[in-house]
Amino acid sequence: MSPEKTPQTMKAATAAKKLGIYLPAAPAEFQEGPVTRATLNQLLESPPEWLVHLRLHGPHPREVMARKLGVSISGLARAGVTDALTTEEITALLKAPPEWLVVERKTQADVRAENRRVKDIKLGKAALSDD
């Protein structure tokens, strides 16, 4: 007989990142201990009310804030945005964008355009080498 397997666990910070939530805003019982893979899967399949609320209203982690604002995480840092923002605060920034947001969104759009251009060149070279 093989020994019983111990459940795979992860730190609360890792689980929060996988769930897309800001860890300090999560309930204390979630923050305090390790999270098992089974618990994470259960939270993903049928999220409790606190998780649904955090995902909808925030505060949000930097990755989510950057995606919602259409900027990079570095752009948030350059702008001095260090605190987690709620959905309401993000919406207010999008409705009346400050100068830093306009600049960072343009920078992000330029980076994406350049990445597309480079990818198209690589695809063109690959197609030529296949012929």
PDB file of C-alpha atoms in Angstrom:
ATOM      1  CA  MET A   1       0.000   0.000   0.000  1.00  0.00           C
ATOM      2  CA  SER A   2       1.249   3.459  -0.864  1.00  0.00           C
ATOM      3  CA  PRO A   3       1.304   6.164   1.793  1.00  0.00           C
ATOM      4  CA  GLU A   4      -1.506   8.687   1.762  1.00  0.00           C
ATOM      5  CA  LYS A   5      -0.612  11.764  -0.266  1.00  0.00           C
ATOM      6  CA  THR A   6      -0.456  15.114   1.464  1.00  0.00           C
ATOM      7  CA  PRO A   7      -2.575  17.798  -0.169  1.00  0.00           C
ATOM      8  CA  GLN A   8      -0.727  20.288  -2.341  1.00  0.00           C
ATOM      9  CA  THR A   9      -0.728  23.720  -0.714  1.00  0.00           C
ATOM     10  CA  MET A  10       0.288  27.232  -1.694  1.00  0.00           C
ATOM     11  CA  LYS A  11       0.769  30.512   0.097  1.00  0.00           C
ATOM     12  CA  ALA A  12      -2.253  32.775   0.381  1.00  0.00           C
ATOM     13  CA  ALA A  13      -0.488  35.344  -1.824  1.00  0.00           C
ATOM     14  CA  THR A  14      -0.138  32.787  -4.625  1.00  0.00           C
ATOM     15  CA  ALA A  15      -3.781  31.769  -4.313  1.00  0.00           C
ATOM     16  CA  ALA A  16      -4.865  35.437  -4.347  1.00  0.00           C
ATOM     17  CA  LYS A  17      -2.874  35.997  -7.536  1.00  0.00           C
ATOM     18  CA  LYS A  18      -4.508  32.967  -9.167  1.00  0.00           C
ATOM     19  CA  LEU A  19      -7.925  34.282  -8.102  1.00  0.00           C
ATOM     20  CA  GLY A  20      -7.123  37.810  -9.336  1.00  0.00           C
ATOM     21  CA  ILE A  21      -7.785  39.489  -6.001  1.00  0.00           C
ATOM     22  CA  TYR A  22      -5.925  41.914  -3.733  1.00  0.00           C
ATOM     23  CA  LEU A  23      -4.772  39.820  -0.761  1.00  0.00           C
ATOM     24  CA  PRO A  24      -5.076  42.491   1.975  1.00  0.00           C
ATOM     25  CA  ALA A  25      -8.754  42.892   1.083  1.00  0.00           C
ATOM     26  CA  ALA A  26      -9.481  39.163   1.480  1.00  0.00           C
ATOM     27  CA  PRO A  27     -10.937  37.782   4.724  1.00  0.00           C
ATOM     28  CA  ALA A  28      -8.447  37.049   7.510  1.00  0.00           C
ATOM     29  CA  GLU A  29      -9.041  33.289   7.400  1.00  0.00           C
ATOM     30  CA  PHE A  30      -7.985  33.283   3.720  1.00  0.00           C
ATOM     31  CA  GLN A  31      -4.889  35.428   4.383  1.00  0.00           C
ATOM     32  CA  GLU A  32      -3.603  33.543   7.404  1.00  0.00           C
ATOM     33  CA  GLY A  33      -2.926  30.025   6.265  1.00  0.00           C
ATOM     34  CA  PRO A  34      -1.873  27.977   3.300  1.00  0.00           C
ATOM     35  CA  VAL A  35      -4.502  27.227   0.664  1.00  0.00           C
ATOM     36  CA  THR A  36      -4.879  23.713  -0.692  1.00  0.00           C
ATOM     37  CA  ARG A  37      -5.306  23.016  -4.388  1.00  0.00           C
ATOM     38  CA  ALA A  38      -8.755  21.564  -3.606  1.00  0.00           C
ATOM     39  CA  THR A  39      -9.789  24.762  -1.805  1.00  0.00           C
ATOM     40  CA  LEU A  40      -8.547  26.902  -4.704  1.00  0.00           C
ATOM     41  CA  ASN A  41     -10.474  24.785  -7.200  1.00  0.00           C
ATOM     42  CA  GLN A  42     -13.590  25.072  -5.046  1.00  0.00           C
ATOM     43  CA  LEU A  43     -13.205  28.870  -4.883  1.00  0.00           C
ATOM     44  CA  LEU A  44     -12.840  28.988  -8.668  1.00  0.00           C
ATOM     45  CA  GLU A  45     -15.831  26.722  -9.351  1.00  0.00           C
ATOM     46  CA  SER A  46     -18.260  28.260  -6.887  1.00  0.00           C
ATOM     47  CA  PRO A  47     -16.900  31.538  -5.521  1.00  0.00           C
ATOM     48  CA  PRO A  48     -18.266  32.707  -2.168  1.00  0.00           C
ATOM     49  CA  GLU A  49     -19.885  36.118  -1.832  1.00  0.00           C
ATOM     50  CA  TRP A  50     -16.708  37.817  -0.560  1.00  0.00           C
ATOM     51  CA  LEU A  51     -14.762  36.649  -3.615  1.00  0.00           C
ATOM     52  CA  VAL A  52     -17.458  37.777  -6.048  1.00  0.00           C
ATOM     53  CA  HIS A  53     -17.595  41.167  -4.313  1.00  0.00           C
ATOM     54  CA  LEU A  54     -13.797  41.616  -4.437  1.00  0.00           C
ATOM     55  CA  ARG A  55     -13.645  40.713  -8.111  1.00  0.00           C
ATOM     56  CA  LEU A  56     -16.446  43.116  -9.002  1.00  0.00           C
ATOM     57  CA  HIS A  57     -15.730  46.071  -6.738  1.00  0.00           C
ATOM     58  CA  GLY A  58     -12.115  45.742  -5.618  1.00  0.00           C
ATOM     59  CA  PRO A  59      -9.773  46.898  -4.382  1.00  0.00           C
ATOM     60  CA  HIS A  60      -7.886  45.291  -7.240  1.00  0.00           C
ATOM     61  CA  PRO A  61      -4.270  44.096  -7.534  1.00  0.00           C
ATOM     62  CA  ARG A  62      -1.882  45.979  -9.823  1.00  0.00           C
ATOM     63  CA  GLU A  63      -2.281  43.490 -12.689  1.00  0.00           C
ATOM     64  CA  VAL A  64      -6.044  43.980 -12.774  1.00  0.00           C
ATOM     65  CA  MET A  65      -5.792  47.765 -12.355  1.00  0.00           C
ATOM     66  CA  ALA A  66      -3.322  47.990 -15.238  1.00  0.00           C
ATOM     67  CA  ARG A  67      -5.526  45.847 -17.502  1.00  0.00           C
ATOM     68  CA  LYS A  68      -8.664  47.846 -16.701  1.00  0.00           C
ATOM     69  CA  LEU A  69      -6.879  51.154 -17.277  1.00  0.00           C
ATOM     70  CA  GLY A  70      -5.178  49.951 -20.466  1.00  0.00           C
ATOM     71  CA  VAL A  71      -1.655  50.607 -19.202  1.00  0.00           C
ATOM     72  CA  SER A  72       1.298  48.523 -18.058  1.00  0.00           C
ATOM     73  CA  ILE A  73       2.189  47.785 -14.450  1.00  0.00           C
ATOM     74  CA  SER A  74       5.315  49.876 -15.047  1.00  0.00           C
ATOM     75  CA  GLY A  75       3.063  52.703 -16.215  1.00  0.00           C
ATOM     76  CA  LEU A  76       1.224  52.589 -12.903  1.00  0.00           C
ATOM     77  CA  ALA A  77       4.553  52.772 -11.078  1.00  0.00           C
ATOM     78  CA  ARG A  78       5.753  55.694 -13.210  1.00  0.00           C
ATOM     79  CA  ALA A  79       2.527  57.517 -12.395  1.00  0.00           C
ATOM     80  CA  GLY A  80       3.028  56.905  -8.687  1.00  0.00           C
ATOM     81  CA  VAL A  81      -0.067  54.720  -8.310  1.00  0.00           C
ATOM     82  CA  THR A  82       0.914  52.535  -5.370  1.00  0.00           C
ATOM     83  CA  ASP A  83      -2.420  51.970  -3.642  1.00  0.00           C
ATOM     84  CA  ALA A  84      -4.970  49.436  -4.812  1.00  0.00           C
ATOM     85  CA  LEU A  85      -7.904  51.052  -6.580  1.00  0.00           C
ATOM     86  CA  THR A  86     -11.553  50.065  -6.506  1.00  0.00           C
ATOM     87  CA  THR A  87     -13.662  49.622  -9.616  1.00  0.00           C
ATOM     88  CA  GLU A  88     -15.348  52.941  -8.840  1.00  0.00           C
ATOM     89  CA  GLU A  89     -12.001  54.756  -8.709  1.00  0.00           C
ATOM     90  CA  ILE A  90     -10.857  53.120 -11.957  1.00  0.00           C
ATOM     91  CA  THR A  91     -14.104  54.127 -13.661  1.00  0.00           C
ATOM     92  CA  ALA A  92     -13.654  57.711 -12.458  1.00  0.00           C
ATOM     93  CA  LEU A  93     -10.116  57.775 -13.894  1.00  0.00           C
ATOM     94  CA  LEU A  94     -11.374  56.457 -17.236  1.00  0.00           C
ATOM     95  CA  LYS A  95     -14.179  59.020 -17.403  1.00  0.00           C
ATOM     96  CA  ALA A  96     -11.882  61.966 -16.685  1.00  0.00           C
ATOM     97  CA  PRO A  97      -8.366  60.709 -17.482  1.00  0.00           C
ATOM     98  CA  PRO A  98      -5.504  62.636 -15.919  1.00  0.00           C
ATOM     99  CA  GLU A  99      -2.491  63.506 -18.074  1.00  0.00           C
ATOM    100  CA  TRP A 100      -0.431  60.554 -16.836  1.00  0.00           C
ATOM    101  CA  LEU A 101      -3.165  58.113 -17.892  1.00  0.00           C
ATOM    102  CA  VAL A 102      -3.398  59.592 -21.382  1.00  0.00           C
ATOM    103  CA  VAL A 103       0.386  59.380 -21.786  1.00  0.00           C
ATOM    104  CA  GLU A 104       0.620  55.822 -20.422  1.00  0.00           C
ATOM    105  CA  ARG A 105      -2.268  54.572 -22.588  1.00  0.00           C
ATOM    106  CA  LYS A 106      -0.538  56.020 -25.658  1.00  0.00           C
ATOM    107  CA  THR A 107       2.741  54.406 -24.612  1.00  0.00           C
ATOM    108  CA  GLN A 108       0.982  51.052 -24.161  1.00  0.00           C
ATOM    109  CA  ALA A 109      -0.708  51.366 -27.570  1.00  0.00           C
ATOM    110  CA  ASP A 110       2.651  52.175 -29.197  1.00  0.00           C
ATOM    111  CA  VAL A 111       4.285  49.150 -27.553  1.00  0.00           C
ATOM    112  CA  ARG A 112       1.489  46.862 -28.734  1.00  0.00           C
ATOM    113  CA  ALA A 113       1.710  48.251 -32.268  1.00  0.00           C
ATOM    114  CA  GLU A 114       5.480  47.709 -32.329  1.00  0.00           C
ATOM    115  CA  ASN A 115       5.061  44.157 -31.013  1.00  0.00           C
ATOM    116  CA  ARG A 116       2.523  43.449 -33.786  1.00  0.00           C
ATOM    117  CA  ARG A 117       4.882  44.904 -36.396  1.00  0.00           C
ATOM    118  CA  VAL A 118       7.785  42.738 -35.200  1.00  0.00           C
ATOM    119  CA  LYS A 119       5.562  39.655 -35.087  1.00  0.00           C
ATOM    120  CA  ASP A 120       4.357  40.318 -38.650  1.00  0.00           C
ATOM    121  CA  ILE A 121       7.958  40.641 -39.853  1.00  0.00           C
ATOM    122  CA  LYS A 122       8.875  37.346 -38.157  1.00  0.00           C
ATOM    123  CA  LEU A 123       5.842  35.621 -39.684  1.00  0.00           C
ATOM    124  CA  GLY A 124       6.787  36.993 -43.117  1.00  0.00           C
ATOM    125  CA  LYS A 125      10.348  35.690 -42.797  1.00  0.00           C
ATOM    126  CA  ALA A 126       9.085  32.308 -41.601  1.00  0.00           C
ATOM    127  CA  ALA A 127       6.699  32.091 -44.561  1.00  0.00           C
ATOM    128  CA  LEU A 128       9.536  32.925 -46.973  1.00  0.00           C
ATOM    129  CA  SER A 129      11.819  30.302 -45.465  1.00  0.00           C
ATOM    130  CA  ASP A 130       9.076  27.663 -45.761  1.00  0.00           C
ATOM    131  CA  ASP A 131       8.739  28.282 -49.518  1.00  0.00           C
TER     132      ASP A 131
END
